[in-house]
Short mmCIF file of C-alpha atoms in Angstrom, two decimals:
data_model
loop_
_atom_site.label_atom_id
_atom_site.label_comp_id
_atom_site.label_asym_id
_atom_site.label_seq_id
_atom_site.Cartn_x
_atom_site.Cartn_y
_atom_site.Cartn_z
CA MET A 1 10.57 18.74 5.31
CA ILE A 2 6.89 19.26 4.61
CA SER A 3 4.61 21.69 6.43
CA PRO A 4 1.74 19.87 8.10
CA LEU A 5 -1.74 21.23 7.53
CA VAL A 6 -3.65 21.77 10.81
CA ARG A 7 -7.21 23.07 10.96
CA ILE A 8 -9.58 23.58 13.88
CA GLN A 9 -13.05 24.28 12.55
CA ARG A 10 -16.74 24.19 13.39
CA GLY A 11 -17.85 22.85 10.01
CA ASP A 12 -17.51 19.41 8.48
CA PHE A 13 -14.56 18.24 6.36
CA SER A 14 -14.10 15.96 3.38
CA LEU A 15 -11.44 13.25 3.36
CA GLN A 16 -11.53 13.16 -0.43
CA ASP A 17 -10.85 16.90 -0.66
CA GLU A 18 -7.83 16.51 1.60
CA ILE A 19 -6.49 13.57 -0.38
CA ASP A 20 -6.99 15.51 -3.60
CA ALA A 21 -5.06 18.41 -2.06
CA LEU A 22 -1.97 16.25 -1.46
CA PRO A 23 0.90 17.31 -3.69
CA ALA A 24 -0.14 16.14 -7.16
CA GLY A 25 2.46 15.12 -9.66
CA ARG A 26 4.76 13.82 -6.93
CA ALA A 27 5.18 10.21 -7.83
CA ASP A 28 7.13 9.42 -4.68
CA ILE A 29 4.02 8.94 -2.52
CA GLY A 30 3.35 5.22 -2.26
CA ALA A 31 1.08 5.09 0.79
CA VAL A 32 -1.69 7.26 2.19
CA VAL A 33 -3.22 6.35 5.55
CA SER A 34 -6.23 8.21 6.85
CA PHE A 35 -8.14 8.13 10.09
CA ILE A 36 -11.64 9.50 10.62
CA GLY A 37 -13.11 9.72 14.11
CA LEU A 38 -16.90 9.79 14.29
CA CYS A 39 -19.47 10.68 16.94
CA ARG A 40 -20.74 7.39 18.41
CA ASP A 41 -23.97 6.62 20.18
CA GLU A 42 -23.88 3.02 21.40
CA ALA A 43 -26.79 3.35 23.77
CA GLY A 44 -29.15 5.27 21.50
CA THR A 45 -29.47 7.96 24.19
CA LEU A 46 -27.24 10.62 22.67
CA ALA A 47 -28.63 13.64 20.83
CA ALA A 48 -25.26 15.28 20.25
CA LEU A 49 -21.75 15.78 21.59
CA GLU A 50 -20.64 19.29 22.37
CA LEU A 51 -16.93 19.77 21.74
CA GLU A 52 -15.42 22.57 23.75
CA HIS A 53 -11.91 23.61 22.80
CA TYR A 54 -9.19 26.05 23.78
CA PRO A 55 -8.82 28.36 20.77
CA GLY A 56 -5.23 29.15 19.98
CA MET A 57 -3.80 26.34 22.06
CA ALA A 58 -5.70 23.68 20.09
CA GLU A 59 -4.02 24.76 16.85
CA ALA A 60 -0.65 25.22 18.55
CA GLU A 61 -0.68 21.85 20.28
CA ILE A 62 -1.76 19.87 17.22
CA ALA A 63 0.89 21.72 15.19
CA ARG A 64 3.49 20.63 17.77
CA VAL A 65 2.37 17.00 17.56
CA ALA A 66 2.41 17.22 13.75
CA ALA A 67 5.92 18.74 13.78
CA GLU A 68 7.07 15.83 15.93
CA ALA A 69 5.55 13.35 13.43
CA VAL A 70 7.30 15.06 10.51
CA GLU A 71 10.54 14.82 12.48
CA ARG A 72 10.10 11.09 13.17
CA TRP A 73 8.84 9.77 9.85
CA PRO A 74 9.70 10.63 6.22
CA LEU A 75 6.32 12.12 5.33
CA MET A 76 5.23 13.76 2.10
CA GLY A 77 1.92 14.95 3.45
CA LEU A 78 0.35 15.33 6.88
CA VAL A 79 -3.11 16.73 7.62
CA ALA A 80 -4.95 17.05 10.93
CA ILE A 81 -8.44 18.54 11.19
CA HIS A 82 -10.47 18.69 14.39
CA ARG A 83 -13.99 20.06 14.72
CA TYR A 84 -15.53 21.86 17.66
CA GLY A 85 -19.14 22.72 18.51
CA LEU A 86 -22.10 20.38 18.27
CA VAL A 87 -21.78 17.06 16.44
CA ARG A 88 -24.53 14.45 16.00
CA PRO A 89 -24.15 10.66 16.09
CA GLY A 90 -22.54 9.55 12.84
CA ASP A 91 -20.91 12.96 12.24
CA GLN A 92 -17.20 13.27 11.59
CA ILE A 93 -15.11 14.78 14.39
CA VAL A 94 -11.45 14.38 13.50
CA LEU A 95 -9.36 13.59 10.44
CA VAL A 96 -5.72 12.61 10.20
CA LEU A 97 -4.01 11.90 6.89
CA ALA A 98 -0.39 10.79 6.45
CA ALA A 99 1.38 10.22 3.14
CA SER A 100 4.76 8.58 2.69
CA ALA A 101 6.77 6.46 0.28
CA HIS A 102 6.05 3.30 2.25
CA ARG A 103 3.13 2.04 4.27
CA ARG A 104 4.90 1.56 7.61
CA ALA A 105 5.73 5.27 7.98
CA ALA A 106 2.23 6.34 6.90
CA PHE A 107 0.52 3.94 9.32
CA GLU A 108 2.75 4.81 12.25
CA ALA A 109 2.53 8.56 11.71
CA ALA A 110 -1.29 8.49 11.54
CA ASP A 111 -1.49 6.22 14.59
CA PHE A 112 0.91 8.48 16.53
CA MET A 113 -1.02 11.62 15.56
CA MET A 114 -4.26 10.14 16.87
CA ASP A 115 -2.74 8.95 20.16
CA TYR A 116 -1.35 12.41 20.81
CA LEU A 117 -4.44 14.23 19.63
CA LYS A 118 -6.44 12.21 22.15
CA THR A 119 -4.19 12.95 25.09
CA ARG A 120 -2.74 16.41 24.32
CA ALA A 121 -5.13 18.42 22.14
CA PRO A 122 -7.28 20.69 24.35
CA PHE A 123 -10.77 19.47 23.50
CA TRP A 124 -13.48 18.30 25.90
CA LYS A 125 -16.64 16.40 25.03
CA ARG A 126 -19.96 16.77 26.81
CA GLU A 127 -23.08 14.78 26.13
CA HIS A 128 -26.46 16.20 25.16
CA ARG A 129 -29.01 13.47 25.74
CA ALA A 130 -31.87 12.50 23.48
CA ASP A 131 -34.34 13.24 26.32
CA GLY A 132 -33.28 16.90 26.23
CA THR A 133 -31.14 16.87 29.36
CA LEU A 134 -27.51 17.84 29.50
CA GLY A 135 -25.29 14.82 30.16
CA GLY A 136 -21.91 14.77 31.84
CA TRP A 137 -18.46 15.53 30.54
CA VAL A 138 -16.91 12.51 28.85
CA GLU A 139 -14.17 11.09 31.06
CA ALA A 140 -10.65 10.61 29.78
CA LYS A 141 -9.56 7.00 29.41
CA ALA A 142 -6.41 5.54 30.94
CA ASP A 143 -6.19 3.51 27.69
CA ASP A 144 -5.49 6.67 25.77
CA ASP A 145 -2.62 7.67 28.04
CA ASP A 146 -1.17 4.18 27.71
CA ALA A 147 -1.48 4.36 23.92
CA ALA A 148 0.40 7.65 23.82
CA LYS A 149 3.16 6.26 26.00
CA ARG A 150 4.00 3.67 23.34
CA TRP A 151 5.65 6.38 21.28
CA ASP A 152 8.09 7.55 23.92
CA LEU A 153 10.22 4.57 22.97
CA ALA A 154 12.62 5.27 20.16
CA PRO A 155 11.05 3.88 16.97
CA MET B 1 17.51 42.05 36.43
CA SER B 2 15.45 45.22 36.33
CA ASN B 3 12.34 43.16 35.52
CA ALA B 4 12.70 41.10 38.69
CA ILE B 5 13.29 44.21 40.72
CA ALA B 6 10.17 45.82 39.28
CA LYS B 7 8.10 42.75 40.17
CA ALA B 8 9.52 42.51 43.65
CA ALA B 9 8.65 46.17 44.11
CA THR B 10 5.01 45.75 43.08
CA GLY B 11 4.59 42.30 44.61
CA ALA B 12 1.93 41.34 42.05
CA ARG B 13 1.44 41.09 38.29
CA PRO B 14 -1.65 40.76 36.10
CA VAL B 15 -2.25 37.35 34.54
CA ARG B 16 -5.08 36.14 32.36
CA ILE B 17 -6.46 32.89 33.70
CA VAL B 18 -8.75 30.74 31.53
CA TYR B 19 -10.83 27.72 32.51
CA PHE B 20 -12.39 24.96 30.43
CA ALA B 21 -15.05 22.27 30.69
CA TRP B 22 -15.98 21.30 34.27
CA VAL B 23 -13.15 23.41 35.72
CA ARG B 24 -14.83 26.43 34.06
CA GLU B 25 -18.23 25.37 35.43
CA ARG B 26 -16.98 24.94 38.98
CA VAL B 27 -15.01 28.19 39.02
CA GLY B 28 -18.10 29.82 37.52
CA LEU B 29 -16.41 31.83 34.78
CA PRO B 30 -14.52 31.19 31.56
CA GLU B 31 -11.70 33.62 32.24
CA GLU B 32 -10.51 36.39 34.47
CA THR B 33 -7.51 38.65 34.83
CA LEU B 34 -6.02 38.48 38.29
CA ASP B 35 -3.12 40.22 39.96
CA ILE B 36 -1.11 37.31 41.24
CA PRO B 37 1.65 37.64 43.84
CA THR B 38 5.05 37.56 42.22
CA ASP B 39 6.27 35.14 44.86
CA LEU B 40 4.12 32.35 43.41
CA ALA B 41 6.81 30.28 41.74
CA THR B 42 5.05 27.28 40.23
CA VAL B 43 1.74 26.15 38.76
CA ALA B 44 1.07 24.28 42.02
CA ASP B 45 1.68 27.50 44.00
CA LEU B 46 -0.87 29.30 41.85
CA VAL B 47 -3.40 26.49 42.31
CA ARG B 48 -3.04 26.75 46.11
CA TRP B 49 -3.47 30.52 45.91
CA LEU B 50 -6.59 30.15 43.72
CA LYS B 51 -8.12 27.57 46.08
CA ALA B 52 -8.02 30.16 48.86
CA ARG B 53 -10.19 32.49 46.77
CA GLY B 54 -13.47 30.70 47.38
CA GLU B 55 -15.69 27.65 47.15
CA GLY B 56 -15.82 27.47 43.35
CA TYR B 57 -12.05 27.34 43.10
CA GLU B 58 -11.92 24.87 45.99
CA ALA B 59 -14.32 22.58 44.10
CA ALA B 60 -12.52 22.98 40.77
CA PHE B 61 -9.16 22.07 42.25
CA SER B 62 -10.35 19.61 44.90
CA ASP B 63 -8.32 16.88 43.22
CA GLU B 64 -5.22 18.77 42.17
CA ALA B 65 -3.72 15.74 40.49
CA ILE B 66 -6.54 15.68 37.93
CA VAL B 67 -6.62 19.28 36.74
CA ARG B 68 -4.18 20.07 33.91
CA ALA B 69 -2.52 23.40 33.23
CA ALA B 70 -1.03 25.25 30.29
CA LEU B 71 1.26 28.27 30.28
CA ASP B 72 0.84 30.44 27.20
CA HIS B 73 -0.70 27.52 25.24
CA VAL B 74 1.91 24.97 26.30
CA HIS B 75 1.12 22.04 28.63
CA ALA B 76 2.73 22.52 32.05
CA LYS B 77 3.17 20.20 35.03
CA PRO B 78 2.36 21.30 38.62
CA GLN B 79 6.03 21.86 39.35
CA ALA B 80 6.53 24.01 36.20
CA ARG B 81 7.67 27.57 36.92
CA LEU B 82 5.17 30.27 36.03
CA GLY B 83 7.94 32.49 34.66
CA ASP B 84 6.51 35.37 32.67
CA ALA B 85 3.48 33.47 31.44
CA ARG B 86 0.69 35.86 30.50
CA GLU B 87 -2.11 33.36 29.94
CA ILE B 88 -2.52 30.42 32.29
CA ALA B 89 -5.16 27.77 31.58
CA PHE B 90 -6.71 25.09 33.78
CA PHE B 91 -8.78 22.21 32.43
CA PRO B 92 -9.71 18.54 32.91
CA PRO B 93 -7.90 15.72 31.10
CA MET B 94 -8.60 16.10 27.41
CA THR B 95 -11.21 14.04 25.59
CA GLY B 96 -10.87 15.16 21.99
CA GLY B 97 -10.16 13.03 18.94
CA MET C 1 -20.14 -10.68 12.13
CA ILE C 2 -19.90 -8.47 9.06
CA SER C 3 -19.20 -9.66 5.54
CA PRO C 4 -16.05 -8.05 4.18
CA LEU C 5 -16.26 -6.52 0.73
CA VAL C 6 -13.47 -7.75 -1.58
CA ARG C 7 -13.05 -6.58 -5.17
CA ILE C 8 -10.39 -7.33 -7.78
CA GLN C 9 -10.79 -4.94 -10.68
CA ARG C 10 -9.02 -3.36 -13.61
CA GLY C 11 -10.54 0.10 -13.15
CA ASP C 12 -9.90 2.76 -10.54
CA PHE C 13 -11.72 3.05 -7.22
CA SER C 14 -12.90 5.89 -5.00
CA LEU C 15 -12.16 5.92 -1.27
CA GLN C 16 -15.00 8.36 -0.70
CA ASP C 17 -17.49 6.05 -2.43
CA GLU C 18 -16.40 3.17 -0.21
CA ILE C 19 -16.67 5.27 2.93
CA ASP C 20 -20.10 6.45 1.85
CA ALA C 21 -21.10 2.81 1.34
CA LEU C 22 -20.34 1.91 4.97
CA PRO C 23 -23.49 1.07 6.88
CA ALA C 24 -25.23 4.41 7.32
CA GLY C 25 -27.35 5.04 10.35
CA ARG C 26 -25.20 2.81 12.51
CA ALA C 27 -23.96 5.12 15.17
CA ASP C 28 -21.63 2.54 16.68
CA ILE C 29 -18.79 3.22 14.23
CA GLY C 30 -16.30 5.52 15.95
CA ALA C 31 -13.21 5.02 13.81
CA VAL C 32 -12.53 4.50 10.12
CA VAL C 33 -8.97 3.81 8.98
CA SER C 34 -8.13 3.66 5.31
CA PHE C 35 -5.02 2.79 3.37
CA ILE C 36 -4.37 3.66 -0.26
CA GLY C 37 -1.36 2.22 -2.06
CA LEU C 38 -0.17 4.20 -5.07
CA CYS C 39 2.13 3.51 -8.01
CA ARG C 40 5.48 5.15 -7.22
CA ASP C 41 8.22 6.30 -9.53
CA GLU C 42 11.14 7.49 -7.44
CA ALA C 43 13.66 7.48 -10.27
CA GLY C 44 11.50 9.11 -12.94
CA THR C 45 12.16 6.15 -15.24
CA LEU C 46 8.83 4.34 -14.90
CA ALA C 47 6.11 4.57 -17.54
CA ALA C 48 3.76 2.13 -15.83
CA LEU C 49 3.49 -0.93 -13.64
CA GLU C 50 1.79 -3.99 -15.03
CA LEU C 51 -0.05 -5.94 -12.36
CA GLU C 52 -0.51 -9.59 -13.19
CA HIS C 53 -2.85 -11.54 -10.94
CA TYR C 54 -4.26 -15.03 -10.48
CA PRO C 55 -7.99 -14.65 -11.14
CA GLY C 56 -10.09 -16.63 -8.71
CA MET C 57 -7.31 -17.13 -6.20
CA ALA C 58 -6.78 -13.37 -5.76
CA GLU C 59 -10.38 -12.92 -4.61
CA ALA C 60 -10.30 -16.11 -2.54
CA GLU C 61 -7.04 -15.29 -0.78
CA ILE C 62 -7.98 -11.69 0.07
CA ALA C 63 -11.35 -12.95 1.31
CA ARG C 64 -9.52 -15.41 3.60
CA VAL C 65 -7.30 -12.63 4.98
CA ALA C 66 -10.38 -10.43 5.46
CA ALA C 67 -12.22 -13.26 7.24
CA GLU C 68 -9.24 -13.61 9.58
CA ALA C 69 -9.35 -9.84 10.30
CA VAL C 70 -13.07 -9.99 11.06
CA GLU C 71 -12.35 -12.86 13.42
CA ARG C 72 -9.60 -10.99 15.27
CA TRP C 73 -11.08 -7.49 15.60
CA PRO C 74 -14.61 -6.24 16.29
CA LEU C 75 -15.15 -4.62 12.89
CA MET C 76 -18.27 -2.94 11.55
CA GLY C 77 -16.93 -2.57 8.03
CA LEU C 78 -14.03 -4.02 6.05
CA VAL C 79 -13.24 -3.30 2.41
CA ALA C 80 -10.31 -4.46 0.27
CA ILE C 81 -9.96 -3.51 -3.39
CA HIS C 82 -6.98 -4.42 -5.55
CA ARG C 83 -6.45 -3.40 -9.16
CA TYR C 84 -4.76 -5.36 -11.92
CA GLY C 85 -3.55 -4.36 -15.36
CA LEU C 86 -1.55 -1.25 -16.20
CA VAL C 87 -1.20 1.55 -13.64
CA ARG C 88 0.75 4.80 -14.10
CA PRO C 89 2.85 6.64 -11.52
CA GLY C 90 0.49 8.36 -9.09
CA ASP C 91 -2.37 5.94 -9.82
CA GLN C 92 -4.13 4.09 -7.03
CA ILE C 93 -3.42 0.35 -6.76
CA VAL C 94 -4.94 -0.92 -3.55
CA LEU C 95 -7.46 0.23 -0.95
CA VAL C 96 -8.15 -1.11 2.50
CA LEU C 97 -10.81 0.34 4.77
CA ALA C 98 -11.58 -0.81 8.31
CA ALA C 99 -14.35 0.56 10.54
CA SER C 100 -14.74 -0.16 14.24
CA ALA C 101 -16.03 1.35 17.46
CA HIS C 102 -12.50 2.33 18.53
CA ARG C 103 -9.39 3.42 16.73
CA ARG C 104 -7.04 0.66 17.89
CA ALA C 105 -9.08 -2.09 16.21
CA ALA C 106 -9.49 -0.08 13.00
CA PHE C 107 -5.77 0.74 12.78
CA GLU C 108 -4.64 -2.79 13.52
CA ALA C 109 -7.10 -4.43 11.13
CA ALA C 110 -6.08 -2.13 8.24
CA ASP C 111 -2.39 -2.65 9.01
CA PHE C 112 -2.86 -6.43 9.21
CA MET C 113 -4.81 -6.49 5.93
CA MET C 114 -2.02 -4.66 4.12
CA ASP C 115 0.74 -6.87 5.53
CA TYR C 116 -1.11 -9.98 4.40
CA LEU C 117 -2.15 -8.54 1.05
CA LYS C 118 1.51 -7.85 0.36
CA THR C 119 2.71 -11.34 1.20
CA ARG C 120 -0.25 -13.59 0.33
CA ALA C 121 -2.38 -12.03 -2.42
CA PRO C 122 -1.35 -13.46 -5.81
CA PHE C 123 -0.30 -10.31 -7.65
CA TRP C 124 3.00 -9.63 -9.41
CA LYS C 125 4.33 -6.27 -10.56
CA ARG C 126 6.46 -5.72 -13.64
CA GLU C 127 7.96 -2.43 -14.74
CA HIS C 128 7.39 -0.74 -18.07
CA ARG C 129 10.12 1.85 -18.48
CA ALA C 130 9.78 5.39 -19.76
CA ASP C 131 12.24 4.60 -22.57
CA GLY C 132 9.81 2.04 -23.98
CA THR C 133 11.63 -1.07 -22.77
CA LEU C 134 10.14 -3.73 -20.57
CA GLY C 135 11.69 -3.71 -17.10
CA GLY C 136 12.04 -6.61 -14.72
CA TRP C 137 9.60 -8.17 -12.31
CA VAL C 138 9.55 -6.32 -9.00
CA GLU C 139 11.26 -8.42 -6.35
CA ALA C 140 9.53 -9.33 -3.11
CA LYS C 141 10.99 -7.69 -0.02
CA ALA C 142 12.07 -9.57 3.09
CA ASP C 143 10.67 -6.55 4.98
CA ASP C 144 7.18 -7.52 3.90
CA ASP C 145 7.55 -11.06 5.19
CA ASP C 146 8.84 -9.73 8.49
CA ALA C 147 5.90 -7.33 8.71
CA ALA C 148 3.41 -10.14 8.18
CA LYS C 149 5.09 -12.24 10.86
CA ARG C 150 4.25 -9.64 13.50
CA TRP C 151 0.64 -10.81 13.45
CA ASP C 152 1.34 -14.43 14.29
CA LEU C 153 1.63 -13.33 17.89
CA ALA C 154 -1.63 -13.31 19.76
CA PRO C 155 -2.84 -9.67 19.89
CA MET D 1 -11.67 -46.20 -1.40
CA SER D 2 -12.86 -46.87 -4.93
CA ASN D 3 -11.39 -43.53 -6.00
CA ALA D 4 -7.91 -44.55 -4.89
CA ILE D 5 -8.29 -47.89 -6.60
CA ALA D 6 -9.32 -46.24 -9.85
CA LYS D 7 -6.27 -43.96 -9.71
CA ALA D 8 -3.88 -46.78 -8.91
CA ALA D 9 -5.33 -48.63 -11.85
CA THR D 10 -4.75 -45.81 -14.35
CA GLY D 11 -1.48 -44.59 -12.80
CA ALA D 12 -2.14 -41.01 -13.92
CA ARG D 13 -4.74 -38.27 -13.57
CA PRO D 14 -5.32 -35.03 -15.45
CA VAL D 15 -4.41 -31.83 -13.60
CA ARG D 16 -4.58 -28.21 -14.74
CA ILE D 17 -1.28 -26.47 -14.04
CA VAL D 18 -1.07 -22.67 -14.18
CA TYR D 19 2.01 -20.44 -14.10
CA PHE D 20 2.41 -16.74 -13.32
CA ALA D 21 4.91 -13.92 -13.81
CA TRP D 22 8.49 -15.09 -14.48
CA VAL D 23 7.60 -18.72 -13.79
CA ARG D 24 5.11 -18.44 -16.67
CA GLU D 25 7.75 -16.79 -18.88
CA ARG D 26 10.35 -19.45 -18.19
CA VAL D 27 7.98 -22.38 -18.66
CA GLY D 28 6.80 -20.66 -21.82
CA LEU D 29 3.06 -21.01 -21.29
CA PRO D 30 0.38 -19.72 -18.95
CA GLU D 31 -1.29 -23.06 -18.32
CA GLU D 32 -1.49 -26.65 -19.44
CA THR D 33 -3.38 -29.78 -18.52
CA LEU D 34 -1.06 -32.68 -17.79
CA ASP D 35 -1.62 -36.28 -16.85
CA ILE D 36 0.43 -36.59 -13.71
CA PRO D 37 1.44 -39.92 -12.17
CA THR D 38 -0.76 -40.75 -9.23
CA ASP D 39 2.29 -41.72 -7.20
CA LEU D 40 3.39 -38.07 -6.97
CA ALA D 41 2.51 -37.39 -3.34
CA THR D 42 3.56 -33.81 -2.66
CA VAL D 43 4.05 -30.44 -4.33
CA ALA D 44 7.82 -31.05 -4.21
CA ASP D 45 7.33 -34.40 -6.00
CA LEU D 46 5.39 -32.64 -8.75
CA VAL D 47 8.09 -29.97 -9.08
CA ARG D 48 10.76 -32.67 -9.55
CA TRP D 49 8.59 -34.39 -12.15
CA LEU D 50 8.02 -31.08 -14.01
CA LYS D 51 11.76 -30.24 -13.99
CA ALA D 52 12.41 -33.46 -15.92
CA ARG D 53 10.09 -32.24 -18.71
CA GLY D 54 12.53 -29.79 -20.27
CA GLU D 55 14.73 -26.72 -20.09
CA GLY D 56 11.97 -24.21 -19.51
CA TYR D 57 10.74 -26.08 -16.44
CA GLU D 58 14.33 -26.58 -15.29
CA ALA D 59 14.85 -22.80 -15.49
CA ALA D 60 11.55 -21.96 -13.81
CA PHE D 61 12.23 -24.25 -10.86
CA SER D 62 16.01 -23.85 -10.69
CA ASP D 63 15.67 -22.43 -7.21
CA GLU D 64 12.87 -24.56 -5.78
CA ALA D 65 12.87 -22.65 -2.50
CA ILE D 66 11.75 -19.47 -4.28
CA VAL D 67 8.81 -20.70 -6.35
CA ARG D 68 5.49 -20.75 -4.51
CA ALA D 69 2.58 -23.10 -5.13
CA ALA D 70 -1.16 -23.14 -4.64
CA LEU D 71 -3.55 -26.10 -4.69
CA ASP D 72 -7.03 -25.16 -5.88
CA HIS D 73 -6.44 -21.47 -5.00
CA VAL D 74 -4.93 -22.15 -1.57
CA HIS D 75 -1.24 -21.55 -0.75
CA ALA D 76 0.66 -24.81 -0.32
CA LYS D 77 4.13 -25.61 0.98
CA PRO D 78 6.49 -27.99 -0.88
CA GLN D 79 5.68 -30.79 1.54
CA ALA D 80 1.90 -30.32 1.10
CA ARG D 81 0.10 -33.38 -0.29
CA LEU D 82 -1.41 -32.94 -3.74
CA GLY D 83 -4.53 -34.86 -2.72
CA ASP D 84 -7.29 -34.43 -5.26
CA ALA D 85 -6.25 -30.92 -6.31
CA ARG D 86 -7.53 -30.13 -9.78
CA GLU D 87 -5.72 -26.84 -10.35
CA ILE D 88 -2.13 -26.45 -9.25
CA ALA D 89 -0.38 -23.05 -9.59
CA PHE D 90 3.27 -22.05 -9.50
CA PHE D 91 4.46 -18.46 -9.16
CA PRO D 92 7.19 -16.19 -7.71
CA PRO D 93 6.86 -14.52 -4.30
CA MET D 94 3.97 -12.06 -4.50
CA THR D 95 4.50 -8.34 -5.01
CA GLY D 96 1.01 -6.89 -4.87
CA GLY D 97 -0.32 -4.25 -2.53
#
C-alpha cells in the first residue's frame, strides 16, 4: 500500500507540482481526482481568513484520515495539503489529490478525504474584515457532519 | 500496578492543557500545565474540574456539548478515560478545509 | 449561468492552465474539483491507444452534457477537454474541471460529467500492442452505464 | 406539407451515412451518401434496409441491439423517427473518457 503525503504549511502549494510528483512511469494510474478549497468572500467584506491550527495533531489527524482512505480504496497516490495562517480571498487553502486505476475510487477517496478534513482536522477559521475589524470565528456547519456520516456505511 | 499506587499516593499529576480558537480566548491562555487530581476519570470530569477554576473556564465550557477534546492528539469524547494522557486539548468544532 | 468550455483536440492539455483560466478576481469560488483520465497499461503490452471520434458530434454531445451540469449545479466554471488520436501509456486523455462555491456541487458536477462522457461522448478506443500488432477495440463496460444511471434520480 | 408531397413524389432522398470504429470496418467505408426510400420511418427501418445491401452491412448490424445511432449529431434510439435528418451515424457503444 502507498504512503500518503500529508503537509501542513503556511505557504501556498501548486496542484501541478503535486501531480507531477505522482509516481512517474507507473502506467497503472488511470484516474487522478483533485480538490482545491479556496478562500471565499461572497459579501465583499472579507480582508482575510486567519487559519488557526493545532500543530502536531493536524498532521496526525489528516494522516489517520489518509490511512483510512488507503485502506478503503485501491489508491496509487494520495496527497493532502492544508495551509494555516492568513489567506486572502481567492487564495488556496486545501488540496487533496487521489490517484487510482479507475475513476470511481479516485472520486470517492478525494470526496471522503475532504469530508473528514472538514470535520476532523483541527483547524479553525476567523474572519478579518475589510473595514479593519476582527470578525468572528467561522461556525461549523451541520452539513459537514452529515457529509462525513455518509462514509460510515460500508462502501 | 506500581504506577497506580504512585498516583494514588500523590493524588495529582501534571498535565499539559492546550486551548484553541474561542476556547483559547475565553480561557485567556493558549496552554498551561496543571496538576490534575488523579481521581478525575474522564474528559467530562476534567471539564467539570476546570469550570470550577474561574470565570474564563466557566465561559469556555458553558456549553459542554459544543467543546471538543483530544487526548495526546487523538479526538476524545466526553466519556473517554483520561488514562495517562500527557497533553489534553480543548477546542470548538473544526472549520478547516 | 456560465458558458462551459468544451474542447476536442489532438494535442495534450494542462490542468494548471485551465485552472489559471478560471475567472480570476471572483472570490465566490470556494471549490475546484478536477478529473484527469490517463492512458493505462496494466499488462505492459500496450504501445498506444488510438482514439477515434466523431468530429462535430463529439463537441456537440459534450456541450449538451455540460449544459445539463450547469443546469443542475450552481457552477462558476466548467471545463471538459477530450483528446483524440494516438496516446501512449501515462498520457492524459480527458480533463474535467468544475468550480463552485461549495465542494458538494463541484464534486458532483465533475463526477456527473465523467459518467456521461464515458457513456455518451462519441469516442472509441483501439489498442496498438507493444509487439507491433493492432489490438481490438476496447469494449464498453456495463459498469459505466450503471454509473451514468445514478444521475437520472433527482439530486 | 409541400415537402412531404415532394418526397412522396420522388420516393427517395439523399442522406449522408457515417460509420465509426468496428461498424466502419465491417461496412468497409467511413461514410457514403445514399438515396434512401422516403417510406423508411425509423432508425430500425433504415438498419433493416442497410442490412439488405450486402455482407459488410449484414456483419456490422448482425447484433442490432449493440449498434448505436445518431441523427444529425444527436443520439437516437432504434424507434426514433428519421424525420429530415441529413446525417445519420452508426457506431459501437462509446469507450471514451
